[in-house]
């Protein structure tokens, strides 16, 4: 893998002042999505299943656990997973908080089991399972599938009422981020996302679209409402089948995000620290989240794109961001302040964040010179893109079983299967024994040469066939056995005499 030029590499630590600002940038990047998951779950369930402060603390603790499991070699931030919004709400409806949290813990255990299996059987099989033609579209879908979210935040979707204030704030946020990325120098160049948010927030305050009420009502310090098994509830397995199967789907998301980050930082994270360690970190982090009443964790594409945009891959920065998230979970005023950032601000900077991930997937295809003259590659990539971006959903509902596979997860599964089922001609030839392959390819090549010769010398159809048969037989005989020196001389003498006679 080609090494990227990082301003700060994975194991490098920035000076304290810069360290704080860079980490705060990651907090802003993950904050909106992390708190949105509990908001949507609570809305779907009609009750407070996942408190927002608990989700923040769970993401911070989970990220620190992940860093420990991966030996500080992977700059990944873990946040609340959107894939579990509907399953957690459904599990809560069936088994209450006990059913929901038992399901989240089970998901983490599945990750740990899969990580253990990979640890013992190895991971070389991943190269065959995930070639560039699958990886590229997978990464593109991760970024581009988030595009509607950015457009929705800006407020320029079909049917939305046009508001010049929101559009102005989004444009200012976008331009501030873009200008810093392209024109700024020094430290300012590596915090474009934070500059864009601050500039956009100031603009939002000027045009009057910021509501400061949550800040006034929030307490300075508040203890998150944690729930613990055997203390707050007794584990219940009644809703287990509703949540657990989703883990098999989000495995594809985990792999896709790590491959995307690998290409950004120029290090193959699938091999070092290894998929077994990254899955272990993700799994233990999700178990920890479930033990305190938080949502399942997952790798965050928003923070991955921040790494790519800033060229700062320092795991120290990610670690401090995790600590900040834990602290924020206890600070009511700060949580309320961040929650007042208007959607147009986040939408403006997200245009670059989400697009960056999509472009990185395209770079994978270009760097590996993926041949799209090959029908197999066209079928795999096009099918994945249409399924991933077209809103395809497969829902399985049977009794207590409720599984929904959609978006990137569905595209990844179908792409992997198509790549394994469809075979290139070269792949077929590789499986043919050498002896058969030699004769087959020799016959094909000889026929081709014979046809060229026949066009010049012979006009009759029967003569062409006869000539081809003779040439093929002659070449195969030469390939099968090498004539002795004595026989060669004898043969050349016998052949030489008739030629001499014919000339006369």
CSV table of C-alpha atoms in Angstrom, one decimal:
chain,number,residue,atom,x,y,z
A,1,UNK,CA,0.0,0.0,0.0
A,2,UNK,CA,1.3,3.4,-1.0
A,3,UNK,CA,2.2,5.5,2.1
A,4,UNK,CA,0.4,8.8,2.6
A,5,UNK,CA,2.1,11.9,3.7
A,6,UNK,CA,0.7,12.5,7.2
A,7,UNK,CA,1.4,15.7,9.1
A,8,UNK,CA,1.3,13.7,12.2
A,9,UNK,CA,1.7,9.9,12.0
A,10,UNK,CA,-0.3,7.4,14.1
A,11,UNK,CA,2.2,7.3,17.0
A,12,UNK,CA,3.2,11.0,17.0
A,13,UNK,CA,1.9,13.3,19.7
A,14,UNK,CA,1.4,17.1,19.0
A,15,UNK,CA,2.2,19.9,21.5
A,16,UNK,CA,-0.4,20.4,24.2
A,17,UNK,CA,-2.1,23.4,22.8
A,18,UNK,CA,-2.5,22.0,19.3
A,19,UNK,CA,-3.4,18.6,20.8
A,20,UNK,CA,-6.4,20.1,22.6
A,21,UNK,CA,-7.7,21.9,19.5
A,22,UNK,CA,-7.2,18.9,17.2
A,23,UNK,CA,-9.1,16.6,19.6
A,24,UNK,CA,-11.9,19.2,20.0
A,25,UNK,CA,-12.3,19.1,16.2
A,26,UNK,CA,-12.9,15.3,16.4
A,27,UNK,CA,-15.5,15.9,19.2
A,28,UNK,CA,-17.4,18.2,17.0
A,29,UNK,CA,-17.2,15.8,14.1
A,30,UNK,CA,-18.7,12.9,16.1
A,31,UNK,CA,-21.1,14.8,18.3
A,32,UNK,CA,-24.0,15.3,16.0
A,33,UNK,CA,-24.3,11.7,14.9
A,34,UNK,CA,-23.6,10.3,18.4
A,35,UNK,CA,-26.4,12.2,20.1
A,36,UNK,CA,-28.8,11.7,17.1
A,37,UNK,CA,-28.9,7.9,17.7
A,38,UNK,CA,-30.4,8.1,21.2
A,39,UNK,CA,-32.7,10.9,20.0
A,40,UNK,CA,-34.1,8.7,17.2
A,41,UNK,CA,-34.3,5.6,19.4
A,42,UNK,CA,-36.2,7.4,22.1
A,43,UNK,CA,-38.5,8.9,19.5
A,44,UNK,CA,-39.2,5.5,18.0
A,45,UNK,CA,-39.7,3.8,21.4
A,46,UNK,CA,-41.8,6.6,22.8
A,47,UNK,CA,-39.6,6.6,26.0
A,48,UNK,CA,-36.1,7.5,27.1
A,49,UNK,CA,-34.3,4.3,26.3
A,50,UNK,CA,-30.8,5.9,25.6
A,51,UNK,CA,-29.9,9.1,27.5
A,52,UNK,CA,-27.7,11.4,25.4
A,53,UNK,CA,-25.0,11.9,28.2
A,54,UNK,CA,-24.7,8.1,28.5
A,55,UNK,CA,-24.2,7.7,24.7
A,56,UNK,CA,-21.4,10.3,24.9
A,57,UNK,CA,-19.7,8.5,27.8
A,58,UNK,CA,-20.1,5.2,26.1
A,59,UNK,CA,-18.5,6.4,22.9
A,60,UNK,CA,-15.5,7.8,24.8
A,61,UNK,CA,-15.0,4.7,26.9
A,62,UNK,CA,-15.4,2.5,23.8
A,63,UNK,CA,-12.8,4.5,21.9
A,64,UNK,CA,-10.3,4.1,24.7
A,65,UNK,CA,-10.9,0.4,24.9
A,66,UNK,CA,-10.5,0.1,21.1
A,67,UNK,CA,-7.1,2.0,21.3
A,68,UNK,CA,-5.9,-0.4,23.9
A,69,UNK,CA,-7.0,-3.5,21.9
A,70,UNK,CA,-5.3,-2.3,18.8
A,71,UNK,CA,-2.1,-1.3,20.6
A,72,UNK,CA,-2.5,2.3,19.6
A,73,UNK,CA,-2.0,1.5,15.9
A,74,UNK,CA,-5.4,2.6,14.5
A,75,UNK,CA,-6.7,6.2,14.8
A,76,UNK,CA,-10.4,5.2,14.9
A,77,UNK,CA,-13.2,6.9,16.8
A,78,UNK,CA,-16.2,4.9,17.9
A,79,UNK,CA,-19.6,6.4,18.2
A,80,UNK,CA,-23.3,5.4,18.4
A,81,UNK,CA,-24.3,3.0,15.5
A,82,UNK,CA,-27.3,4.0,13.3
A,83,UNK,CA,-27.7,0.3,12.3
A,84,UNK,CA,-29.2,-0.5,15.7
A,85,UNK,CA,-31.8,2.3,15.9
A,86,UNK,CA,-34.8,0.2,14.9
A,87,UNK,CA,-33.7,-3.1,16.5
A,88,UNK,CA,-33.0,-1.4,19.9
A,89,UNK,CA,-36.5,0.3,19.8
A,90,UNK,CA,-38.1,-3.0,18.8
A,91,UNK,CA,-36.2,-4.9,21.5
A,92,UNK,CA,-37.3,-2.3,24.1
A,93,UNK,CA,-40.9,-2.7,23.0
A,94,UNK,CA,-40.7,-6.5,23.6
A,95,UNK,CA,-38.4,-6.8,26.7
A,96,UNK,CA,-38.0,-3.3,28.1
A,97,UNK,CA,-34.6,-1.9,29.0
A,98,UNK,CA,-33.4,-5.4,30.0
A,99,UNK,CA,-34.2,-6.8,26.5
A,100,UNK,CA,-32.5,-3.8,24.7
A,101,UNK,CA,-29.3,-3.8,26.7
A,102,UNK,CA,-28.9,-7.6,26.7
A,103,UNK,CA,-29.2,-7.4,22.9
A,104,UNK,CA,-26.4,-4.7,22.8
A,105,UNK,CA,-24.1,-6.8,24.9
A,106,UNK,CA,-24.8,-9.9,22.7
A,107,UNK,CA,-23.8,-7.9,19.7
A,108,UNK,CA,-20.4,-7.2,21.3
A,109,UNK,CA,-20.0,-10.8,22.1
A,110,UNK,CA,-20.6,-11.8,18.5
A,111,UNK,CA,-17.8,-9.4,17.4
A,112,UNK,CA,-15.5,-10.9,20.0
A,113,UNK,CA,-16.3,-14.5,18.7
A,114,UNK,CA,-15.6,-13.5,15.1
A,115,UNK,CA,-12.4,-11.8,16.1
A,116,UNK,CA,-11.3,-15.0,17.9
A,117,UNK,CA,-12.0,-17.1,14.8
A,118,UNK,CA,-10.1,-14.7,12.5
A,119,UNK,CA,-7.2,-14.8,15.0
A,120,UNK,CA,-6.8,-18.6,14.7
A,121,UNK,CA,-7.5,-19.1,11.0
A,122,UNK,CA,-5.6,-16.1,9.7
A,123,UNK,CA,-6.7,-13.2,7.5
A,124,UNK,CA,-5.0,-13.9,4.1
A,125,UNK,CA,-8.4,-14.9,2.8
A,126,UNK,CA,-9.5,-11.3,3.0
A,127,UNK,CA,-7.4,-10.4,-0.1
A,128,UNK,CA,-9.5,-12.8,-2.1
A,129,UNK,CA,-12.7,-11.9,-0.4
A,130,UNK,CA,-12.2,-8.1,-0.7
A,131,UNK,CA,-10.3,-7.2,-3.9
A,132,UNK,CA,-10.1,-3.5,-5.0
A,133,UNK,CA,-13.3,-3.9,-7.2
A,134,UNK,CA,-15.2,-4.6,-4.0
A,135,UNK,CA,-13.4,-2.2,-1.7
A,136,UNK,CA,-13.6,0.8,-3.9
A,137,UNK,CA,-17.4,0.9,-4.3
A,138,UNK,CA,-17.8,0.0,-0.6
A,139,UNK,CA,-15.8,3.1,0.5
A,140,UNK,CA,-17.7,5.2,-2.1
A,141,UNK,CA,-21.0,4.1,-0.7
A,142,UNK,CA,-20.0,4.9,2.9
A,143,UNK,CA,-19.4,8.5,2.0
A,144,UNK,CA,-22.1,9.1,-0.7
A,145,UNK,CA,-24.8,7.4,1.3
A,146,UNK,CA,-24.4,10.2,3.8
A,147,UNK,CA,-24.9,12.8,1.2
A,148,UNK,CA,-28.7,13.1,1.7
A,149,UNK,CA,-28.0,13.8,5.4
A,150,UNK,CA,-25.9,16.8,4.5
A,151,UNK,CA,-28.4,18.1,2.0
A,152,UNK,CA,-31.2,17.7,4.5
A,153,UNK,CA,-29.2,19.6,7.2
A,154,UNK,CA,-28.7,22.5,4.8
A,155,UNK,CA,-32.5,22.5,4.0
A,156,UNK,CA,-32.4,22.3,0.2
A,157,UNK,CA,-34.3,19.1,-0.3
A,158,UNK,CA,-37.3,18.7,-2.6
A,159,UNK,CA,-40.4,20.1,-0.9
A,160,UNK,CA,-38.5,22.0,1.8
A,161,UNK,CA,-39.4,25.6,2.4
A,162,UNK,CA,-36.6,27.8,1.1
A,163,UNK,CA,-34.9,29.9,3.9
A,164,UNK,CA,-32.2,32.3,2.8
A,165,UNK,CA,-30.7,32.4,6.3
A,166,UNK,CA,-30.1,28.7,6.5
A,167,UNK,CA,-28.6,28.6,3.0
A,168,UNK,CA,-26.4,31.5,3.8
A,169,UNK,CA,-25.1,29.9,7.0
A,170,UNK,CA,-24.4,26.6,5.1
A,171,UNK,CA,-22.5,28.4,2.3
A,172,UNK,CA,-20.4,30.4,4.8
A,173,UNK,CA,-19.6,27.2,6.7
A,174,UNK,CA,-18.7,25.4,3.5
A,175,UNK,CA,-16.5,28.2,2.1
A,176,UNK,CA,-14.7,28.8,5.4
A,177,UNK,CA,-13.8,25.1,5.5
A,178,UNK,CA,-12.8,25.0,1.8
A,179,UNK,CA,-10.7,28.1,2.0
A,180,UNK,CA,-8.8,26.9,5.0
A,181,UNK,CA,-8.1,23.6,3.3
A,182,UNK,CA,-6.8,25.2,0.2
A,183,UNK,CA,-5.2,28.5,1.3
A,184,UNK,CA,-4.3,28.3,5.0
A,185,UNK,CA,-0.8,27.5,6.2
A,186,UNK,CA,0.7,26.1,9.4
A,187,UNK,CA,-1.6,24.8,12.2
A,188,UNK,CA,-4.7,26.5,10.8
A,189,UNK,CA,-4.5,24.2,7.7
A,190,UNK,CA,-5.1,21.1,9.9
A,191,UNK,CA,-8.3,22.4,11.6
A,192,UNK,CA,-10.5,23.3,8.7
A,193,UNK,CA,-13.5,21.5,10.1
A,194,UNK,CA,-13.3,23.3,13.4
A,195,UNK,CA,-12.8,26.7,11.6
A,196,UNK,CA,-15.8,26.0,9.4
A,197,UNK,CA,-18.1,25.2,12.4
A,198,UNK,CA,-17.0,28.2,14.4
A,199,UNK,CA,-17.4,30.6,11.4
A,200,UNK,CA,-20.8,29.1,10.6
A,201,UNK,CA,-21.9,29.3,14.2
A,202,UNK,CA,-21.0,33.0,14.4
A,203,UNK,CA,-22.9,33.6,11.1
A,204,UNK,CA,-25.9,31.7,12.5
A,205,UNK,CA,-25.9,33.9,15.6
A,206,UNK,CA,-25.8,37.1,13.5
A,207,UNK,CA,-28.8,36.0,11.3
A,208,UNK,CA,-30.6,34.8,14.4
A,209,UNK,CA,-31.2,31.1,14.0
A,210,UNK,CA,-29.5,29.9,17.2
A,211,UNK,CA,-31.7,28.9,20.1
A,212,UNK,CA,-29.8,29.5,23.4
A,213,UNK,CA,-32.7,28.1,25.6
A,214,UNK,CA,-31.1,24.7,26.2
A,215,UNK,CA,-27.9,26.4,27.5
A,216,UNK,CA,-29.9,28.5,30.0
A,217,UNK,CA,-31.9,25.5,31.3
A,218,UNK,CA,-29.0,23.0,31.6
A,219,UNK,CA,-27.1,22.4,34.8
A,220,UNK,CA,-23.4,22.9,34.9
A,221,UNK,CA,-22.8,19.4,36.2
A,222,UNK,CA,-25.1,16.4,35.9
A,223,UNK,CA,-24.7,12.7,36.5
A,224,UNK,CA,-25.7,10.6,33.4
A,225,UNK,CA,-28.5,8.1,34.0
A,226,UNK,CA,-26.5,4.8,33.8
A,227,UNK,CA,-28.2,1.4,34.0
A,228,UNK,CA,-26.3,-1.7,35.0
A,229,UNK,CA,-27.2,-5.4,34.7
A,230,UNK,CA,-28.2,-7.2,37.9
A,231,UNK,CA,-28.5,-3.8,39.6
A,232,UNK,CA,-30.9,-1.8,37.4
A,233,UNK,CA,-32.4,-4.8,35.6
A,234,UNK,CA,-32.1,-8.6,35.2
A,235,UNK,CA,-30.8,-9.6,31.7
A,236,UNK,CA,-33.5,-10.8,29.4
A,237,UNK,CA,-33.0,-12.9,26.3
A,238,UNK,CA,-36.6,-12.5,25.1
A,239,UNK,CA,-35.5,-9.9,22.5
A,240,UNK,CA,-32.1,-11.3,21.7
A,241,UNK,CA,-33.0,-12.5,18.2
A,242,UNK,CA,-34.2,-9.0,17.3
A,243,UNK,CA,-30.8,-7.3,17.7
A,244,UNK,CA,-28.1,-10.0,17.5
A,245,UNK,CA,-28.3,-10.8,13.8
A,246,UNK,CA,-27.5,-7.1,12.9
A,247,UNK,CA,-23.9,-7.7,14.1
A,248,UNK,CA,-23.3,-9.9,11.0
A,249,UNK,CA,-24.4,-6.9,8.8
A,250,UNK,CA,-22.3,-4.3,10.6
A,251,UNK,CA,-19.2,-6.4,10.3
A,252,UNK,CA,-19.1,-5.2,6.6
A,253,UNK,CA,-19.3,-1.6,7.8
A,254,UNK,CA,-16.5,-2.2,10.2
A,255,UNK,CA,-14.3,-3.7,7.5
A,256,UNK,CA,-15.2,-1.0,5.0
A,257,UNK,CA,-14.3,1.9,7.4
A,258,UNK,CA,-11.0,0.3,8.3
A,259,UNK,CA,-10.1,-0.2,4.6
A,260,UNK,CA,-11.0,3.4,3.9
A,261,UNK,CA,-8.8,4.6,6.8
A,262,UNK,CA,-6.0,2.3,5.7
A,263,UNK,CA,-5.9,4.0,2.3
A,264,UNK,CA,-5.9,7.4,3.9
A,265,UNK,CA,-3.0,6.9,6.3
A,266,UNK,CA,-1.0,4.5,4.1
A,267,UNK,CA,-1.0,1.6,6.6
A,268,UNK,CA,-2.9,-1.7,6.1
A,269,UNK,CA,-4.9,-1.8,9.4
A,270,UNK,CA,-6.5,-5.1,8.3
A,271,UNK,CA,-3.1,-6.7,8.7
A,272,UNK,CA,-1.6,-4.6,11.4
A,273,UNK,CA,-2.9,-4.4,14.0
A,274,UNK,CA,-5.1,-6.9,12.3
A,275,UNK,CA,-8.8,-7.4,11.7
A,276,UNK,CA,-9.0,-9.7,14.7
A,277,UNK,CA,-7.8,-6.8,17.0
A,278,UNK,CA,-10.0,-4.1,15.5
A,279,UNK,CA,-13.1,-6.4,15.8
A,280,UNK,CA,-12.1,-7.2,19.3
A,281,UNK,CA,-11.8,-3.5,20.2
A,282,UNK,CA,-15.2,-2.8,18.6
A,283,UNK,CA,-16.8,-5.8,20.3
A,284,UNK,CA,-15.5,-5.1,23.8
A,285,UNK,CA,-16.4,-1.4,23.4
A,286,UNK,CA,-20.0,-2.4,22.5
A,287,UNK,CA,-20.1,-4.7,25.5
A,288,UNK,CA,-19.0,-1.9,27.7
A,289,UNK,CA,-21.6,0.4,26.2
A,290,UNK,CA,-24.3,-2.1,26.9
A,291,UNK,CA,-23.1,-2.6,30.5
A,292,UNK,CA,-23.8,1.1,31.3
A,293,UNK,CA,-27.0,1.5,29.2
A,294,UNK,CA,-25.5,3.0,26.0
A,295,UNK,CA,-26.0,2.2,22.3
A,296,UNK,CA,-23.9,-0.2,20.3
A,297,UNK,CA,-20.6,1.4,19.1
A,298,UNK,CA,-19.3,1.5,15.5
A,299,UNK,CA,-16.4,3.2,13.6
A,300,UNK,CA,-17.3,6.7,12.5
A,301,UNK,CA,-16.7,7.8,8.9
A,302,UNK,CA,-17.0,11.5,10.0
A,303,UNK,CA,-13.8,11.2,12.1
A,304,UNK,CA,-12.1,9.1,9.4
A,305,UNK,CA,-12.7,11.9,6.9
A,306,UNK,CA,-11.3,14.4,9.5
A,307,UNK,CA,-8.1,12.4,9.6
A,308,UNK,CA,-7.9,12.5,5.8
A,309,UNK,CA,-8.6,16.2,5.5
A,310,UNK,CA,-6.2,17.3,8.2
A,311,UNK,CA,-3.5,14.7,7.5
A,312,UNK,CA,-3.4,14.1,11.3
A,313,UNK,CA,-3.5,10.4,12.1
A,314,UNK,CA,-2.3,10.7,15.7
A,315,UNK,CA,-4.0,8.2,18.0
A,316,UNK,CA,-3.1,10.6,20.8
A,317,UNK,CA,-5.5,13.1,19.3
A,318,UNK,CA,-8.3,10.4,19.1
A,319,UNK,CA,-7.6,9.3,22.6
A,320,UNK,CA,-7.9,12.8,24.0
A,321,UNK,CA,-11.1,13.3,22.0
A,322,UNK,CA,-12.5,10.2,23.7
A,323,UNK,CA,-11.6,11.6,27.2
A,324,UNK,CA,-13.3,14.9,26.2
A,325,UNK,CA,-16.5,13.0,25.2
A,326,UNK,CA,-16.6,11.3,28.6
A,327,UNK,CA,-16.1,14.7,30.4
A,328,UNK,CA,-18.8,16.3,28.3
A,329,UNK,CA,-21.2,13.6,29.3
A,330,UNK,CA,-21.1,15.0,32.8
A,331,UNK,CA,-21.1,18.7,31.8
A,332,UNK,CA,-24.7,19.7,31.1
A,333,UNK,CA,-23.9,23.2,29.9
A,334,UNK,CA,-21.4,22.1,27.3
A,335,UNK,CA,-23.6,19.4,26.0
A,336,UNK,CA,-26.4,21.9,25.6
A,337,UNK,CA,-24.0,24.4,23.9
A,338,UNK,CA,-22.9,21.9,21.3
A,339,UNK,CA,-26.5,20.8,20.7
A,340,UNK,CA,-27.3,24.4,19.8
A,341,UNK,CA,-25.1,24.3,16.6
A,342,UNK,CA,-27.7,24.7,13.8
A,343,UNK,CA,-28.0,22.0,11.2
A,344,UNK,CA,-27.0,24.2,8.3
A,345,UNK,CA,-23.6,24.7,9.9
A,346,UNK,CA,-23.0,20.9,10.1
A,347,UNK,CA,-24.5,20.4,6.7
A,348,UNK,CA,-22.1,22.9,5.1
A,349,UNK,CA,-19.0,21.3,6.4
A,350,UNK,CA,-20.4,17.8,5.8
A,351,UNK,CA,-20.5,18.5,2.0
A,352,UNK,CA,-16.7,18.1,2.2
A,353,UNK,CA,-16.5,15.5,4.9
A,354,UNK,CA,-18.8,13.0,3.1
A,355,UNK,CA,-17.6,13.7,-0.3
A,356,UNK,CA,-14.0,13.1,0.8
A,357,UNK,CA,-14.8,9.5,1.7
A,358,UNK,CA,-16.5,8.9,-1.7
A,359,UNK,CA,-13.4,10.3,-3.5
A,360,UNK,CA,-11.2,8.1,-1.5
A,361,UNK,CA,-13.1,5.0,-2.8
A,362,UNK,CA,-12.6,6.2,-6.3
A,363,UNK,CA,-8.8,6.5,-5.6
A,364,UNK,CA,-8.7,2.9,-4.6
A,365,UNK,CA,-10.0,1.8,-8.1
A,366,UNK,CA,-7.6,4.2,-9.9
A,367,UNK,CA,-4.5,3.2,-7.8
A,368,UNK,CA,-5.1,-0.5,-8.4
A,369,UNK,CA,-5.8,0.1,-12.1
A,370,UNK,CA,-9.1,-1.8,-12.0
A,371,UNK,CA,-10.0,-2.9,-15.5
A,372,UNK,CA,-13.6,-1.9,-16.3
A,373,UNK,CA,-13.3,-3.4,-19.8
A,374,UNK,CA,-13.7,-6.7,-17.8
A,375,UNK,CA,-17.4,-7.5,-17.6
A,376,UNK,CA,-17.0,-9.1,-14.1
A,377,UNK,CA,-15.7,-5.8,-12.6
A,378,UNK,CA,-18.5,-3.8,-14.2
A,379,UNK,CA,-21.1,-6.1,-12.8
A,380,UNK,CA,-19.7,-6.1,-9.3
A,381,UNK,CA,-19.1,-2.4,-9.0
A,382,UNK,CA,-22.3,-1.2,-10.7
A,383,UNK,CA,-24.5,-3.6,-8.7
A,384,UNK,CA,-22.9,-2.5,-5.4
A,385,UNK,CA,-23.3,1.2,-6.2
A,386,UNK,CA,-27.0,0.9,-7.3
A,387,UNK,CA,-27.9,-1.2,-4.2
A,388,UNK,CA,-25.9,1.0,-1.8
A,389,UNK,CA,-27.1,4.3,-3.1
A,390,UNK,CA,-30.5,3.4,-4.4
A,391,UNK,CA,-32.1,2.7,-1.0
A,392,UNK,CA,-32.4,-1.1,-1.4
A,393,UNK,CA,-33.7,-2.8,1.7
A,394,UNK,CA,-34.2,-6.5,2.6
A,395,UNK,CA,-36.4,-7.0,5.7
A,396,UNK,CA,-36.9,-10.4,7.3
A,397,UNK,CA,-39.7,-10.6,9.8
A,398,UNK,CA,-40.7,-14.0,11.2
A,399,UNK,CA,-42.0,-14.2,14.7
A,400,UNK,CA,-39.4,-12.8,17.0
A,401,UNK,CA,-36.9,-12.6,14.2
A,402,UNK,CA,-36.6,-9.1,12.8
A,403,UNK,CA,-33.6,-8.4,10.5
A,404,UNK,CA,-33.1,-5.5,8.1
A,405,UNK,CA,-30.2,-5.4,5.7
A,406,UNK,CA,-29.8,-2.2,3.7
A,407,UNK,CA,-27.5,0.4,2.3
A,408,UNK,CA,-23.7,-0.3,2.4
A,409,UNK,CA,-24.2,-3.6,4.3
A,410,UNK,CA,-26.4,-5.0,1.6
A,411,UNK,CA,-24.2,-3.8,-1.2
A,412,UNK,CA,-21.1,-5.2,0.5
A,413,UNK,CA,-22.7,-8.7,1.0
A,414,UNK,CA,-23.9,-8.8,-2.6
A,415,UNK,CA,-20.6,-7.5,-4.0
A,416,UNK,CA,-18.6,-10.1,-2.1
A,417,UNK,CA,-20.9,-12.9,-3.3
A,418,UNK,CA,-20.8,-11.7,-7.0
A,419,UNK,CA,-17.0,-11.4,-6.9
A,420,UNK,CA,-16.7,-15.0,-5.6
A,421,UNK,CA,-19.3,-16.5,-8.0
A,422,UNK,CA,-18.3,-14.8,-11.2
A,423,UNK,CA,-15.0,-15.8,-12.7
A,424,UNK,CA,-12.6,-14.1,-15.0
A,425,UNK,CA,-11.1,-16.2,-17.9
A,426,UNK,CA,-7.7,-15.8,-16.3
A,427,UNK,CA,-9.0,-17.2,-13.0
A,428,UNK,CA,-10.5,-20.2,-14.8
A,429,UNK,CA,-7.2,-20.9,-16.6
A,430,UNK,CA,-5.3,-20.8,-13.3
A,431,UNK,CA,-7.4,-23.7,-12.0
A,432,UNK,CA,-6.6,-25.9,-15.0
A,433,UNK,CA,-3.8,-28.4,-14.6
A,434,UNK,CA,-0.5,-27.4,-16.3
A,435,UNK,CA,-0.5,-30.3,-18.7
A,436,UNK,CA,-4.0,-29.5,-20.0
A,437,UNK,CA,-3.4,-25.8,-20.0
A,438,UNK,CA,-0.2,-26.1,-22.0
A,439,UNK,CA,-1.8,-28.3,-24.7
A,440,UNK,CA,-5.0,-26.1,-24.8
A,441,UNK,CA,-3.2,-22.8,-25.0
A,442,UNK,CA,-0.7,-24.3,-27.5
A,443,UNK,CA,-3.5,-25.5,-29.7
A,444,UNK,CA,-5.2,-22.1,-29.6
A,445,UNK,CA,-1.9,-20.3,-30.4
A,446,UNK,CA,-1.0,-22.7,-33.2
A,447,UNK,CA,-4.5,-22.4,-34.8
A,448,UNK,CA,-4.1,-18.7,-34.8
A,449,UNK,CA,-0.7,-18.8,-36.5
A,450,UNK,CA,-1.9,-21.5,-38.9
A,451,UNK,CA,-4.9,-19.4,-40.0
A,452,UNK,CA,-2.6,-16.5,-40.8
A,453,UNK,CA,-0.3,-18.7,-42.9
A,454,UNK,CA,-3.3,-20.3,-44.7
A,455,UNK,CA,-4.7,-17.0,-45.8
A,456,UNK,CA,-1.5,-16.3,-47.7
A,457,UNK,CA,-0.8,-19.8,-49.1
A,458,UNK,CA,-4.0,-21.8,-49.4
A,459,UNK,CA,-7.4,-20.8,-50.6
A,460,UNK,CA,-9.4,-24.0,-50.1
A,461,UNK,CA,-11.3,-24.7,-46.9
A,462,UNK,CA,-10.2,-28.3,-46.7
A,463,UNK,CA,-6.6,-27.4,-47.1
A,464,UNK,CA,-6.8,-25.0,-44.2
A,465,UNK,CA,-8.2,-27.6,-41.9
A,466,UNK,CA,-5.6,-30.1,-42.9
A,467,UNK,CA,-2.8,-27.6,-42.4
A,468,UNK,CA,-4.0,-26.6,-38.9
A,469,UNK,CA,-4.2,-30.3,-37.8
A,470,UNK,CA,-0.7,-31.0,-39.0
A,471,UNK,CA,0.8,-27.9,-37.3
A,472,UNK,CA,-1.1,-28.6,-34.0
A,473,UNK,CA,0.1,-32.2,-34.0
A,474,UNK,CA,3.6,-31.2,-34.8
A,475,UNK,CA,3.8,-28.5,-32.0
A,476,UNK,CA,2.2,-30.8,-29.4
A,477,UNK,CA,4.7,-33.5,-30.2
A,478,UNK,CA,7.6,-31.1,-29.9
A,479,UNK,CA,6.3,-29.9,-26.5
A,480,UNK,CA,5.7,-33.5,-25.2
A,481,UNK,CA,9.1,-34.9,-25.9
A,482,UNK,CA,12.6,-33.6,-27.1
A,483,UNK,CA,14.1,-35.7,-29.9
A,484,UNK,CA,17.5,-37.2,-29.4
A,485,UNK,CA,20.6,-35.7,-31.1
A,486,UNK,CA,21.1,-38.8,-33.3
A,487,UNK,CA,17.5,-38.9,-34.5
A,488,UNK,CA,17.6,-35.2,-35.3
A,489,UNK,CA,20.6,-35.6,-37.6
A,490,UNK,CA,18.9,-38.6,-39.3
A,491,UNK,CA,15.7,-36.7,-39.7
A,492,UNK,CA,17.5,-33.7,-41.1
A,493,UNK,CA,19.3,-35.9,-43.7
A,494,UNK,CA,16.1,-37.6,-44.7
A,495,UNK,CA,14.3,-34.3,-45.1
A,496,UNK,CA,17.2,-32.6,-46.8
A,497,UNK,CA,17.4,-35.1,-49.7
A,498,UNK,CA,13.9,-34.7,-51.0
A,499,UNK,CA,14.2,-30.9,-50.8
A,500,UNK,CA,17.3,-31.1,-52.9
A,501,UNK,CA,15.6,-33.4,-55.5
A,502,UNK,CA,12.5,-31.1,-55.6
A,503,UNK,CA,14.6,-28.0,-56.3
A,504,UNK,CA,16.2,-29.7,-59.3
